[in-house]
Amino acid sequence: MPTADDIPMCEVRRRDEGDLEECVRMLAEVHKSDGYPVNWPTCPTDWLAQPTQFGAWVAELDGRIVGHLALSPACADDVAPALWGSRAGTGAEATAVVNRLFVSPSARSHGIGALLISQGAKEARGRGLHPVLDVVASDTAAAALYDRLGWNLLAVVDQRWSQDQTVTIQCFAAPA
Protein backbone atom coordinates (compact mmCIF):
# COMPACT_ATOMS: atom_id res chain seq x y z
CA MET A 1 0.00 0.00 0.00
CA PRO A 2 1.50 3.39 -0.92
CA THR A 3 2.24 6.05 1.64
CA ALA A 4 2.44 9.81 1.22
CA ASP A 5 6.23 9.41 1.16
CA ASP A 6 5.91 7.44 -2.10
CA ILE A 7 4.40 10.43 -3.89
CA PRO A 8 6.62 13.51 -3.93
CA MET A 9 4.97 16.54 -2.37
CA CYS A 10 1.76 14.61 -1.60
CA GLU A 11 0.00 15.03 1.70
CA VAL A 12 -3.23 13.41 2.88
CA ARG A 13 -4.98 15.36 5.60
CA ARG A 14 -8.44 15.74 7.08
CA ARG A 15 -10.72 17.82 4.93
CA ASP A 16 -11.79 21.07 6.52
CA GLU A 17 -14.62 23.43 5.73
CA GLY A 18 -12.33 25.69 3.69
CA ASP A 19 -11.56 22.82 1.30
CA LEU A 20 -15.13 22.25 0.15
CA GLU A 21 -15.21 24.86 -2.62
CA GLU A 22 -12.09 23.40 -4.23
CA CYS A 23 -13.44 19.86 -3.77
CA VAL A 24 -16.68 20.80 -5.55
CA ARG A 25 -14.69 22.37 -8.41
CA MET A 26 -12.62 19.19 -8.73
CA LEU A 27 -15.76 17.01 -8.49
CA ALA A 28 -17.23 18.95 -11.44
CA GLU A 29 -14.08 18.15 -13.46
CA VAL A 30 -14.37 14.48 -12.55
CA HIS A 31 -18.08 14.44 -13.42
CA LYS A 32 -17.39 16.00 -16.82
CA SER A 33 -14.51 13.62 -17.52
CA ASP A 34 -15.78 10.35 -16.01
CA GLY A 35 -19.46 10.73 -15.18
CA TYR A 36 -18.88 10.47 -11.41
CA PRO A 37 -21.11 10.90 -9.64
CA VAL A 38 -23.62 9.36 -12.02
CA ASN A 39 -26.27 11.88 -10.93
CA TRP A 40 -24.94 15.36 -10.27
CA PRO A 41 -26.10 16.34 -6.75
CA THR A 42 -28.47 19.26 -6.26
CA CYS A 43 -26.10 20.64 -3.62
CA PRO A 44 -22.59 19.23 -4.19
CA THR A 45 -21.24 20.71 -0.94
CA ASP A 46 -23.87 18.88 1.11
CA TRP A 47 -23.28 15.70 -0.90
CA LEU A 48 -19.58 15.83 -0.01
CA ALA A 49 -20.00 16.89 3.62
CA GLN A 50 -22.68 14.59 5.00
CA PRO A 51 -23.31 15.16 8.71
CA THR A 52 -23.06 11.44 9.53
CA GLN A 53 -19.54 11.01 8.12
CA PHE A 54 -16.83 9.63 10.38
CA GLY A 55 -14.45 11.89 8.50
CA ALA A 56 -13.19 13.02 5.12
CA TRP A 57 -9.72 13.53 3.72
CA VAL A 58 -8.12 15.37 0.85
CA ALA A 59 -4.89 14.70 -0.97
CA GLU A 60 -2.72 17.67 -1.81
CA LEU A 61 -0.06 17.51 -4.48
CA ASP A 62 2.30 20.45 -4.73
CA GLY A 63 -0.06 22.46 -2.51
CA ARG A 64 -3.29 21.90 -4.46
CA ILE A 65 -6.14 19.56 -3.63
CA VAL A 66 -6.18 16.67 -6.10
CA GLY A 67 -8.20 13.96 -4.34
CA HIS A 68 -11.00 13.35 -1.85
CA LEU A 69 -12.40 10.48 0.20
CA ALA A 70 -15.02 10.17 2.94
CA LEU A 71 -15.86 7.44 5.43
CA SER A 72 -19.40 6.90 6.67
CA PRO A 73 -21.44 4.51 8.76
CA ALA A 74 -23.60 2.04 6.85
CA CYS A 75 -27.06 3.24 5.81
CA ALA A 76 -30.13 1.05 5.54
CA ASP A 77 -29.99 0.94 1.71
CA ASP A 78 -26.22 0.24 1.41
CA VAL A 79 -25.66 -3.17 -0.14
CA ALA A 80 -21.95 -3.74 0.56
CA PRO A 81 -22.24 -3.42 4.38
CA ALA A 82 -25.17 -5.85 4.46
CA LEU A 83 -23.28 -8.37 2.31
CA TRP A 84 -20.13 -8.13 4.42
CA GLY A 85 -22.03 -8.24 7.70
CA SER A 86 -23.95 -11.31 6.58
CA ARG A 87 -20.80 -13.13 5.49
CA ALA A 88 -18.83 -12.15 8.57
CA GLY A 89 -21.72 -12.86 10.92
CA THR A 90 -21.48 -9.37 12.40
CA GLY A 91 -24.16 -7.24 10.80
CA ALA A 92 -23.80 -4.11 8.69
CA GLU A 93 -23.09 -1.98 11.79
CA ALA A 94 -19.61 -3.55 11.93
CA THR A 95 -18.64 -1.83 8.66
CA ALA A 96 -17.60 1.62 7.51
CA VAL A 97 -18.37 2.74 3.97
CA VAL A 98 -15.58 4.27 1.90
CA ASN A 99 -17.26 6.79 -0.39
CA ARG A 100 -16.98 10.12 -2.20
CA LEU A 101 -13.63 9.00 -3.62
CA PHE A 102 -12.33 10.90 -6.61
CA VAL A 103 -9.00 12.13 -7.97
CA SER A 104 -8.50 15.05 -10.31
CA PRO A 105 -8.02 13.86 -13.91
CA SER A 106 -4.79 15.90 -14.07
CA ALA A 107 -3.30 14.08 -11.05
CA ARG A 108 -4.00 10.46 -11.87
CA SER A 109 -1.44 7.65 -12.16
CA HIS A 110 0.44 8.82 -9.07
CA GLY A 111 -1.16 6.39 -6.60
CA ILE A 112 -3.31 9.11 -5.00
CA GLY A 113 -6.51 7.03 -5.10
CA ALA A 114 -4.70 4.15 -3.40
CA LEU A 115 -3.29 6.53 -0.81
CA LEU A 116 -6.74 7.88 0.01
CA ILE A 117 -8.24 4.38 0.19
CA SER A 118 -5.45 3.39 2.56
CA GLN A 119 -6.32 6.35 4.81
CA GLY A 120 -10.02 5.45 4.82
CA ALA A 121 -9.31 1.79 5.58
CA LYS A 122 -6.92 2.75 8.39
CA GLU A 123 -9.53 5.02 9.96
CA ALA A 124 -12.23 2.34 9.66
CA ARG A 125 -10.03 -0.28 11.29
CA GLY A 126 -9.06 2.17 14.01
CA ARG A 127 -12.76 2.34 14.83
CA GLY A 128 -13.00 -1.46 14.90
CA LEU A 129 -14.98 -1.48 11.64
CA HIS A 130 -14.41 -3.32 8.37
CA PRO A 131 -14.12 -1.05 5.29
CA VAL A 132 -16.49 -1.71 2.40
CA LEU A 133 -17.53 0.21 -0.70
CA ASP A 134 -19.55 -0.01 -3.84
CA VAL A 135 -18.88 1.30 -7.31
CA VAL A 136 -21.00 1.64 -10.41
CA ALA A 137 -20.09 -1.32 -12.61
CA SER A 138 -19.40 0.94 -15.58
CA ASP A 139 -16.54 2.59 -13.63
CA THR A 140 -14.03 -0.04 -14.66
CA ALA A 141 -10.98 2.04 -13.67
CA ALA A 142 -12.15 2.28 -10.05
CA ALA A 143 -13.04 -1.41 -9.92
CA ALA A 144 -9.59 -2.27 -11.31
CA LEU A 145 -7.98 -0.14 -8.56
CA TYR A 146 -9.90 -1.95 -5.81
CA ASP A 147 -8.92 -5.27 -7.34
CA ARG A 148 -5.22 -4.25 -7.50
CA LEU A 149 -5.38 -3.25 -3.84
CA GLY A 150 -6.67 -6.68 -2.89
CA TRP A 151 -10.25 -5.72 -2.12
CA ASN A 152 -12.70 -8.61 -2.44
CA LEU A 153 -15.63 -8.43 -4.82
CA LEU A 154 -18.66 -9.45 -2.75
CA ALA A 155 -21.32 -9.24 -5.45
CA VAL A 156 -22.58 -7.46 -8.52
CA VAL A 157 -26.15 -6.27 -7.99
CA ASP A 158 -28.75 -4.08 -9.59
CA GLN A 159 -29.74 -1.26 -7.28
CA ARG A 160 -32.82 0.87 -7.82
CA TRP A 161 -31.84 4.51 -7.29
CA SER A 162 -35.20 5.96 -8.34
CA GLN A 163 -38.39 4.95 -10.08
CA ASP A 164 -36.67 5.57 -13.43
CA GLN A 165 -33.12 4.48 -12.67
CA THR A 166 -31.64 1.08 -11.87
CA VAL A 167 -27.84 0.90 -11.73
CA THR A 168 -25.55 -2.12 -11.64
CA ILE A 169 -23.03 -1.81 -8.81
CA GLN A 170 -20.10 -3.88 -7.64
CA CYS A 171 -19.74 -4.32 -3.88
CA PHE A 172 -16.25 -4.67 -2.39
CA ALA A 173 -14.77 -5.35 1.03
CA ALA A 174 -11.23 -4.59 2.13
CA PRO A 175 -8.94 -7.57 2.60
CA ALA A 176 -9.11 -9.07 6.09
mmCIF file with all atom_site columns, C-alpha atoms in Angstrom:
data_model
loop_
_atom_site.group_PDB
_atom_site.id
_atom_site.type_symbol
_atom_site.label_atom_id
_atom_site.label_alt_id
_atom_site.label_comp_id
_atom_site.label_asym_id
_atom_site.label_entity_id
_atom_site.label_seq_id
_atom_site.pdbx_PDB_ins_code
_atom_site.Cartn_x
_atom_site.Cartn_y
_atom_site.Cartn_z
_atom_site.occupancy
_atom_site.B_iso_or_equiv
_atom_site.pdbx_formal_charge
_atom_site.auth_seq_id
_atom_site.auth_comp_id
_atom_site.auth_asym_id
_atom_site.auth_atom_id
_atom_site.pdbx_PDB_model_num
ATOM 1   C CA . MET A 1 1   ? 0.000   0.000   0.000   1.00 0.00 ? 1   MET A CA 1
ATOM 2   C CA . PRO A 1 2   ? 1.501   3.393   -0.923  1.00 0.00 ? 2   PRO A CA 1
ATOM 3   C CA . THR A 1 3   ? 2.237   6.047   1.642   1.00 0.00 ? 3   THR A CA 1
ATOM 4   C CA . ALA A 1 4   ? 2.445   9.815   1.223   1.00 0.00 ? 4   ALA A CA 1
ATOM 5   C CA . ASP A 1 5   ? 6.235   9.411   1.157   1.00 0.00 ? 5   ASP A CA 1
ATOM 6   C CA . ASP A 1 6   ? 5.914   7.438   -2.096  1.00 0.00 ? 6   ASP A CA 1
ATOM 7   C CA . ILE A 1 7   ? 4.400   10.430  -3.892  1.00 0.00 ? 7   ILE A CA 1
ATOM 8   C CA . PRO A 1 8   ? 6.618   13.511  -3.928  1.00 0.00 ? 8   PRO A CA 1
ATOM 9   C CA . MET A 1 9   ? 4.974   16.544  -2.365  1.00 0.00 ? 9   MET A CA 1
ATOM 10  C CA . CYS A 1 10  ? 1.762   14.607  -1.601  1.00 0.00 ? 10  CYS A CA 1
ATOM 11  C CA . GLU A 1 11  ? -0.005  15.025  1.704   1.00 0.00 ? 11  GLU A CA 1
ATOM 12  C CA . VAL A 1 12  ? -3.231  13.415  2.876   1.00 0.00 ? 12  VAL A CA 1
ATOM 13  C CA . ARG A 1 13  ? -4.984  15.365  5.602   1.00 0.00 ? 13  ARG A CA 1
ATOM 14  C CA . ARG A 1 14  ? -8.440  15.741  7.076   1.00 0.00 ? 14  ARG A CA 1
ATOM 15  C CA . ARG A 1 15  ? -10.721 17.824  4.931   1.00 0.00 ? 15  ARG A CA 1
ATOM 16  C CA . ASP A 1 16  ? -11.786 21.070  6.522   1.00 0.00 ? 16  ASP A CA 1
ATOM 17  C CA . GLU A 1 17  ? -14.620 23.431  5.732   1.00 0.00 ? 17  GLU A CA 1
ATOM 18  C CA . GLY A 1 18  ? -12.335 25.692  3.691   1.00 0.00 ? 18  GLY A CA 1
ATOM 19  C CA . ASP A 1 19  ? -11.555 22.815  1.302   1.00 0.00 ? 19  ASP A CA 1
ATOM 20  C CA . LEU A 1 20  ? -15.128 22.250  0.145   1.00 0.00 ? 20  LEU A CA 1
ATOM 21  C CA . GLU A 1 21  ? -15.207 24.860  -2.621  1.00 0.00 ? 21  GLU A CA 1
ATOM 22  C CA . GLU A 1 22  ? -12.091 23.396  -4.234  1.00 0.00 ? 22  GLU A CA 1
ATOM 23  C CA . CYS A 1 23  ? -13.437 19.859  -3.771  1.00 0.00 ? 23  CYS A CA 1
ATOM 24  C CA . VAL A 1 24  ? -16.684 20.801  -5.553  1.00 0.00 ? 24  VAL A CA 1
ATOM 25  C CA . ARG A 1 25  ? -14.691 22.367  -8.412  1.00 0.00 ? 25  ARG A CA 1
ATOM 26  C CA . MET A 1 26  ? -12.623 19.186  -8.732  1.00 0.00 ? 26  MET A CA 1
ATOM 27  C CA . LEU A 1 27  ? -15.757 17.010  -8.493  1.00 0.00 ? 27  LEU A CA 1
ATOM 28  C CA . ALA A 1 28  ? -17.228 18.945  -11.441 1.00 0.00 ? 28  ALA A CA 1
ATOM 29  C CA . GLU A 1 29  ? -14.078 18.148  -13.462 1.00 0.00 ? 29  GLU A CA 1
ATOM 30  C CA . VAL A 1 30  ? -14.372 14.475  -12.552 1.00 0.00 ? 30  VAL A CA 1
ATOM 31  C CA . HIS A 1 31  ? -18.083 14.444  -13.417 1.00 0.00 ? 31  HIS A CA 1
ATOM 32  C CA . LYS A 1 32  ? -17.393 16.004  -16.815 1.00 0.00 ? 32  LYS A CA 1
ATOM 33  C CA . SER A 1 33  ? -14.509 13.620  -17.522 1.00 0.00 ? 33  SER A CA 1
ATOM 34  C CA . ASP A 1 34  ? -15.781 10.347  -16.009 1.00 0.00 ? 34  ASP A CA 1
ATOM 35  C CA . GLY A 1 35  ? -19.459 10.729  -15.181 1.00 0.00 ? 35  GLY A CA 1
ATOM 36  C CA . TYR A 1 36  ? -18.876 10.467  -11.407 1.00 0.00 ? 36  TYR A CA 1
ATOM 37  C CA . PRO A 1 37  ? -21.109 10.895  -9.640  1.00 0.00 ? 37  PRO A CA 1
ATOM 38  C CA . VAL A 1 38  ? -23.621 9.357   -12.021 1.00 0.00 ? 38  VAL A CA 1
ATOM 39  C CA . ASN A 1 39  ? -26.270 11.881  -10.925 1.00 0.00 ? 39  ASN A CA 1
ATOM 40  C CA . TRP A 1 40  ? -24.945 15.365  -10.267 1.00 0.00 ? 40  TRP A CA 1
ATOM 41  C CA . PRO A 1 41  ? -26.100 16.341  -6.751  1.00 0.00 ? 41  PRO A CA 1
ATOM 42  C CA . THR A 1 42  ? -28.466 19.263  -6.261  1.00 0.00 ? 42  THR A CA 1
ATOM 43  C CA . CYS A 1 43  ? -26.101 20.638  -3.617  1.00 0.00 ? 43  CYS A CA 1
ATOM 44  C CA . PRO A 1 44  ? -22.591 19.227  -4.187  1.00 0.00 ? 44  PRO A CA 1
ATOM 45  C CA . THR A 1 45  ? -21.238 20.705  -0.937  1.00 0.00 ? 45  THR A CA 1
ATOM 46  C CA . ASP A 1 46  ? -23.874 18.877  1.113   1.00 0.00 ? 46  ASP A CA 1
ATOM 47  C CA . TRP A 1 47  ? -23.282 15.702  -0.902  1.00 0.00 ? 47  TRP A CA 1
ATOM 48  C CA . LEU A 1 48  ? -19.575 15.827  -0.006  1.00 0.00 ? 48  LEU A CA 1
ATOM 49  C CA . ALA A 1 49  ? -19.999 16.889  3.625   1.00 0.00 ? 49  ALA A CA 1
ATOM 50  C CA . GLN A 1 50  ? -22.682 14.593  4.996   1.00 0.00 ? 50  GLN A CA 1
ATOM 51  C CA . PRO A 1 51  ? -23.312 15.163  8.715   1.00 0.00 ? 51  PRO A CA 1
ATOM 52  C CA . THR A 1 52  ? -23.063 11.441  9.530   1.00 0.00 ? 52  THR A CA 1
ATOM 53  C CA . GLN A 1 53  ? -19.541 11.007  8.119   1.00 0.00 ? 53  GLN A CA 1
ATOM 54  C CA . PHE A 1 54  ? -16.833 9.628   10.382  1.00 0.00 ? 54  PHE A CA 1
ATOM 55  C CA . GLY A 1 55  ? -14.450 11.892  8.504   1.00 0.00 ? 55  GLY A CA 1
ATOM 56  C CA . ALA A 1 56  ? -13.195 13.024  5.123   1.00 0.00 ? 56  ALA A CA 1
ATOM 57  C CA . TRP A 1 57  ? -9.719  13.530  3.718   1.00 0.00 ? 57  TRP A CA 1
ATOM 58  C CA . VAL A 1 58  ? -8.121  15.374  0.851   1.00 0.00 ? 58  VAL A CA 1
ATOM 59  C CA . ALA A 1 59  ? -4.892  14.702  -0.969  1.00 0.00 ? 59  ALA A CA 1
ATOM 60  C CA . GLU A 1 60  ? -2.716  17.669  -1.805  1.00 0.00 ? 60  GLU A CA 1
ATOM 61  C CA . LEU A 1 61  ? -0.061  17.513  -4.483  1.00 0.00 ? 61  LEU A CA 1
ATOM 62  C CA . ASP A 1 62  ? 2.303   20.454  -4.725  1.00 0.00 ? 62  ASP A CA 1
ATOM 63  C CA . GLY A 1 63  ? -0.058  22.461  -2.505  1.00 0.00 ? 63  GLY A CA 1
ATOM 64  C CA . ARG A 1 64  ? -3.290  21.902  -4.458  1.00 0.00 ? 64  ARG A CA 1
ATOM 65  C CA . ILE A 1 65  ? -6.142  19.559  -3.629  1.00 0.00 ? 65  ILE A CA 1
ATOM 66  C CA . VAL A 1 66  ? -6.184  16.666  -6.100  1.00 0.00 ? 66  VAL A CA 1
ATOM 67  C CA . GLY A 1 67  ? -8.199  13.961  -4.336  1.00 0.00 ? 67  GLY A CA 1
ATOM 68  C CA . HIS A 1 68  ? -10.999 13.352  -1.854  1.00 0.00 ? 68  HIS A CA 1
ATOM 69  C CA . LEU A 1 69  ? -12.400 10.478  0.201   1.00 0.00 ? 69  LEU A CA 1
ATOM 70  C CA . ALA A 1 70  ? -15.020 10.170  2.935   1.00 0.00 ? 70  ALA A CA 1
ATOM 71  C CA . LEU A 1 71  ? -15.862 7.444   5.428   1.00 0.00 ? 71  LEU A CA 1
ATOM 72  C CA . SER A 1 72  ? -19.395 6.902   6.673   1.00 0.00 ? 72  SER A CA 1
ATOM 73  C CA . PRO A 1 73  ? -21.440 4.506   8.757   1.00 0.00 ? 73  PRO A CA 1
ATOM 74  C CA . ALA A 1 74  ? -23.602 2.045   6.846   1.00 0.00 ? 74  ALA A CA 1
ATOM 75  C CA . CYS A 1 75  ? -27.056 3.239   5.806   1.00 0.00 ? 75  CYS A CA 1
ATOM 76  C CA . ALA A 1 76  ? -30.133 1.046   5.536   1.00 0.00 ? 76  ALA A CA 1
ATOM 77  C CA . ASP A 1 77  ? -29.990 0.939   1.712   1.00 0.00 ? 77  ASP A CA 1
ATOM 78  C CA . ASP A 1 78  ? -26.224 0.245   1.412   1.00 0.00 ? 78  ASP A CA 1
ATOM 79  C CA . VAL A 1 79  ? -25.660 -3.171  -0.138  1.00 0.00 ? 79  VAL A CA 1
ATOM 80  C CA . ALA A 1 80  ? -21.949 -3.738  0.565   1.00 0.00 ? 80  ALA A CA 1
ATOM 81  C CA . PRO A 1 81  ? -22.242 -3.416  4.379   1.00 0.00 ? 81  PRO A CA 1
ATOM 82  C CA . ALA A 1 82  ? -25.170 -5.851  4.455   1.00 0.00 ? 82  ALA A CA 1
ATOM 83  C CA . LEU A 1 83  ? -23.279 -8.366  2.315   1.00 0.00 ? 83  LEU A CA 1
ATOM 84  C CA . TRP A 1 84  ? -20.128 -8.128  4.423   1.00 0.00 ? 84  TRP A CA 1
ATOM 85  C CA . GLY A 1 85  ? -22.027 -8.241  7.697   1.00 0.00 ? 85  GLY A CA 1
ATOM 86  C CA . SER A 1 86  ? -23.951 -11.306 6.584   1.00 0.00 ? 86  SER A CA 1
ATOM 87  C CA . ARG A 1 87  ? -20.804 -13.131 5.492   1.00 0.00 ? 87  ARG A CA 1
ATOM 88  C CA . ALA A 1 88  ? -18.830 -12.155 8.570   1.00 0.00 ? 88  ALA A CA 1
ATOM 89  C CA . GLY A 1 89  ? -21.724 -12.857 10.920  1.00 0.00 ? 89  GLY A CA 1
ATOM 90  C CA . THR A 1 90  ? -21.477 -9.372  12.402  1.00 0.00 ? 90  THR A CA 1
ATOM 91  C CA . GLY A 1 91  ? -24.162 -7.238  10.798  1.00 0.00 ? 91  GLY A CA 1
ATOM 92  C CA . ALA A 1 92  ? -23.798 -4.105  8.695   1.00 0.00 ? 92  ALA A CA 1
ATOM 93  C CA . GLU A 1 93  ? -23.092 -1.980  11.786  1.00 0.00 ? 93  GLU A CA 1
ATOM 94  C CA . ALA A 1 94  ? -19.609 -3.555  11.931  1.00 0.00 ? 94  ALA A CA 1
ATOM 95  C CA . THR A 1 95  ? -18.643 -1.830  8.664   1.00 0.00 ? 95  THR A CA 1
ATOM 96  C CA . ALA A 1 96  ? -17.598 1.616   7.509   1.00 0.00 ? 96  ALA A CA 1
ATOM 97  C CA . VAL A 1 97  ? -18.370 2.741   3.969   1.00 0.00 ? 97  VAL A CA 1
ATOM 98  C CA . VAL A 1 98  ? -15.578 4.272   1.904   1.00 0.00 ? 98  VAL A CA 1
ATOM 99  C CA . ASN A 1 99  ? -17.258 6.794   -0.387  1.00 0.00 ? 99  ASN A CA 1
ATOM 100 C CA . ARG A 1 100 ? -16.982 10.124  -2.198  1.00 0.00 ? 100 ARG A CA 1
ATOM 101 C CA . LEU A 1 101 ? -13.628 8.998   -3.619  1.00 0.00 ? 101 LEU A CA 1
ATOM 102 C CA . PHE A 1 102 ? -12.330 10.899  -6.611  1.00 0.00 ? 102 PHE A CA 1
ATOM 103 C CA . VAL A 1 103 ? -9.005  12.127  -7.974  1.00 0.00 ? 103 VAL A CA 1
ATOM 104 C CA . SER A 1 104 ? -8.503  15.049  -10.314 1.00 0.00 ? 104 SER A CA 1
ATOM 105 C CA . PRO A 1 105 ? -8.016  13.864  -13.905 1.00 0.00 ? 105 PRO A CA 1
ATOM 106 C CA . SER A 1 106 ? -4.795  15.899  -14.065 1.00 0.00 ? 106 SER A CA 1
ATOM 107 C CA . ALA A 1 107 ? -3.301  14.079  -11.046 1.00 0.00 ? 107 ALA A CA 1
ATOM 108 C CA . ARG A 1 108 ? -3.995  10.457  -11.868 1.00 0.00 ? 108 ARG A CA 1
ATOM 109 C CA . SER A 1 109 ? -1.440  7.647   -12.165 1.00 0.00 ? 109 SER A CA 1
ATOM 110 C CA . HIS A 1 110 ? 0.442   8.820   -9.069  1.00 0.00 ? 110 HIS A CA 1
ATOM 111 C CA . GLY A 1 111 ? -1.161  6.393   -6.596  1.00 0.00 ? 111 GLY A CA 1
ATOM 112 C CA . ILE A 1 112 ? -3.308  9.108   -5.004  1.00 0.00 ? 112 ILE A CA 1
ATOM 113 C CA . GLY A 1 113 ? -6.508  7.030   -5.097  1.00 0.00 ? 113 GLY A CA 1
ATOM 114 C CA . ALA A 1 114 ? -4.700  4.148   -3.396  1.00 0.00 ? 114 ALA A CA 1
ATOM 115 C CA . LEU A 1 115 ? -3.290  6.528   -0.813  1.00 0.00 ? 115 LEU A CA 1
ATOM 116 C CA . LEU A 1 116 ? -6.737  7.882   0.008   1.00 0.00 ? 116 LEU A CA 1
ATOM 117 C CA . ILE A 1 117 ? -8.241  4.381   0.194   1.00 0.00 ? 117 ILE A CA 1
ATOM 118 C CA . SER A 1 118 ? -5.452  3.391   2.562   1.00 0.00 ? 118 SER A CA 1
ATOM 119 C CA . GLN A 1 119 ? -6.320  6.348   4.815   1.00 0.00 ? 119 GLN A CA 1
ATOM 120 C CA . GLY A 1 120 ? -10.019 5.455   4.824   1.00 0.00 ? 120 GLY A CA 1
ATOM 121 C CA . ALA A 1 121 ? -9.306  1.792   5.582   1.00 0.00 ? 121 ALA A CA 1
ATOM 122 C CA . LYS A 1 122 ? -6.915  2.750   8.386   1.00 0.00 ? 122 LYS A CA 1
ATOM 123 C CA . GLU A 1 123 ? -9.535  5.016   9.956   1.00 0.00 ? 123 GLU A CA 1
ATOM 124 C CA . ALA A 1 124 ? -12.234 2.336   9.663   1.00 0.00 ? 124 ALA A CA 1
ATOM 125 C CA . ARG A 1 125 ? -10.034 -0.284  11.287  1.00 0.00 ? 125 ARG A CA 1
ATOM 126 C CA . GLY A 1 126 ? -9.058  2.173   14.012  1.00 0.00 ? 126 GLY A CA 1
ATOM 127 C CA . ARG A 1 127 ? -12.763 2.337   14.832  1.00 0.00 ? 127 ARG A CA 1
ATOM 128 C CA . GLY A 1 128 ? -12.999 -1.464  14.902  1.00 0.00 ? 128 GLY A CA 1
ATOM 129 C CA . LEU A 1 129 ? -14.978 -1.479  11.635  1.00 0.00 ? 129 LEU A CA 1
ATOM 130 C CA . HIS A 1 130 ? -14.411 -3.320  8.374   1.00 0.00 ? 130 HIS A CA 1
ATOM 131 C CA . PRO A 1 131 ? -14.116 -1.050  5.285   1.00 0.00 ? 131 PRO A CA 1
ATOM 132 C CA . VAL A 1 132 ? -16.490 -1.710  2.396   1.00 0.00 ? 132 VAL A CA 1
ATOM 133 C CA . LEU A 1 133 ? -17.527 0.212   -0.701  1.00 0.00 ? 133 LEU A CA 1
ATOM 134 C CA . ASP A 1 134 ? -19.549 -0.009  -3.839  1.00 0.00 ? 134 ASP A CA 1
ATOM 135 C CA . VAL A 1 135 ? -18.882 1.299   -7.307  1.00 0.00 ? 135 VAL A CA 1
ATOM 136 C CA . VAL A 1 136 ? -21.002 1.642   -10.409 1.00 0.00 ? 136 VAL A CA 1
ATOM 137 C CA . ALA A 1 137 ? -20.093 -1.325  -12.606 1.00 0.00 ? 137 ALA A CA 1
ATOM 138 C CA . SER A 1 138 ? -19.401 0.943   -15.575 1.00 0.00 ? 138 SER A CA 1
ATOM 139 C CA . ASP A 1 139 ? -16.538 2.588   -13.627 1.00 0.00 ? 139 ASP A CA 1
ATOM 140 C CA . THR A 1 140 ? -14.027 -0.044  -14.659 1.00 0.00 ? 140 THR A CA 1
ATOM 141 C CA . ALA A 1 141 ? -10.979 2.038   -13.668 1.00 0.00 ? 141 ALA A CA 1
ATOM 142 C CA . ALA A 1 142 ? -12.155 2.281   -10.055 1.00 0.00 ? 142 ALA A CA 1
ATOM 143 C CA . ALA A 1 143 ? -13.039 -1.413  -9.916  1.00 0.00 ? 143 ALA A CA 1
ATOM 144 C CA . ALA A 1 144 ? -9.586  -2.267  -11.307 1.00 0.00 ? 144 ALA A CA 1
ATOM 145 C CA . LEU A 1 145 ? -7.979  -0.136  -8.564  1.00 0.00 ? 145 LEU A CA 1
ATOM 146 C CA . TYR A 1 146 ? -9.895  -1.951  -5.807  1.00 0.00 ? 146 TYR A CA 1
ATOM 147 C CA . ASP A 1 147 ? -8.923  -5.269  -7.342  1.00 0.00 ? 147 ASP A CA 1
ATOM 148 C CA . ARG A 1 148 ? -5.218  -4.251  -7.504  1.00 0.00 ? 148 ARG A CA 1
ATOM 149 C CA . LEU A 1 149 ? -5.379  -3.246  -3.844  1.00 0.00 ? 149 LEU A CA 1
ATOM 150 C CA . GLY A 1 150 ? -6.670  -6.683  -2.891  1.00 0.00 ? 150 GLY A CA 1
ATOM 151 C CA . TRP A 1 151 ? -10.252 -5.718  -2.119  1.00 0.00 ? 151 TRP A CA 1
ATOM 152 C CA . ASN A 1 152 ? -12.697 -8.610  -2.444  1.00 0.00 ? 152 ASN A CA 1
ATOM 153 C CA . LEU A 1 153 ? -15.633 -8.434  -4.817  1.00 0.00 ? 153 LEU A CA 1
ATOM 154 C CA . LEU A 1 154 ? -18.661 -9.449  -2.753  1.00 0.00 ? 154 LEU A CA 1
ATOM 155 C CA . ALA A 1 155 ? -21.319 -9.245  -5.451  1.00 0.00 ? 155 ALA A CA 1
ATOM 156 C CA . VAL A 1 156 ? -22.577 -7.462  -8.521  1.00 0.00 ? 156 VAL A CA 1
ATOM 157 C CA . VAL A 1 157 ? -26.153 -6.275  -7.995  1.00 0.00 ? 157 VAL A CA 1
ATOM 158 C CA . ASP A 1 158 ? -28.747 -4.076  -9.592  1.00 0.00 ? 158 ASP A CA 1
ATOM 159 C CA . GLN A 1 159 ? -29.744 -1.263  -7.281  1.00 0.00 ? 159 GLN A CA 1
ATOM 160 C CA . ARG A 1 160 ? -32.823 0.870   -7.824  1.00 0.00 ? 160 ARG A CA 1
ATOM 161 C CA . TRP A 1 161 ? -31.844 4.511   -7.295  1.00 0.00 ? 161 TRP A CA 1
ATOM 162 C CA . SER A 1 162 ? -35.195 5.958   -8.341  1.00 0.00 ? 162 SER A CA 1
ATOM 163 C CA . GLN A 1 163 ? -38.393 4.952   -10.084 1.00 0.00 ? 163 GLN A CA 1
ATOM 164 C CA . ASP A 1 164 ? -36.670 5.570   -13.432 1.00 0.00 ? 164 ASP A CA 1
ATOM 165 C CA . GLN A 1 165 ? -33.122 4.476   -12.665 1.00 0.00 ? 165 GLN A CA 1
ATOM 166 C CA . THR A 1 166 ? -31.637 1.077   -11.873 1.00 0.00 ? 166 THR A CA 1
ATOM 167 C CA . VAL A 1 167 ? -27.839 0.900   -11.729 1.00 0.00 ? 167 VAL A CA 1
ATOM 168 C CA . THR A 1 168 ? -25.545 -2.121  -11.641 1.00 0.00 ? 168 THR A CA 1
ATOM 169 C CA . ILE A 1 169 ? -23.030 -1.811  -8.811  1.00 0.00 ? 169 ILE A CA 1
ATOM 170 C CA . GLN A 1 170 ? -20.096 -3.875  -7.636  1.00 0.00 ? 170 GLN A CA 1
ATOM 171 C CA . CYS A 1 171 ? -19.740 -4.318  -3.885  1.00 0.00 ? 171 CYS A CA 1
ATOM 172 C CA . PHE A 1 172 ? -16.247 -4.673  -2.389  1.00 0.00 ? 172 PHE A CA 1
ATOM 173 C CA . ALA A 1 173 ? -14.770 -5.351  1.035   1.00 0.00 ? 173 ALA A CA 1
ATOM 174 C CA . ALA A 1 174 ? -11.229 -4.595  2.126   1.00 0.00 ? 174 ALA A CA 1
ATOM 175 C CA . PRO A 1 175 ? -8.941  -7.570  2.596   1.00 0.00 ? 175 PRO A CA 1
ATOM 176 C CA . ALA A 1 176 ? -9.112  -9.072  6.090   1.00 0.00 ? 176 ALA A CA 1
#
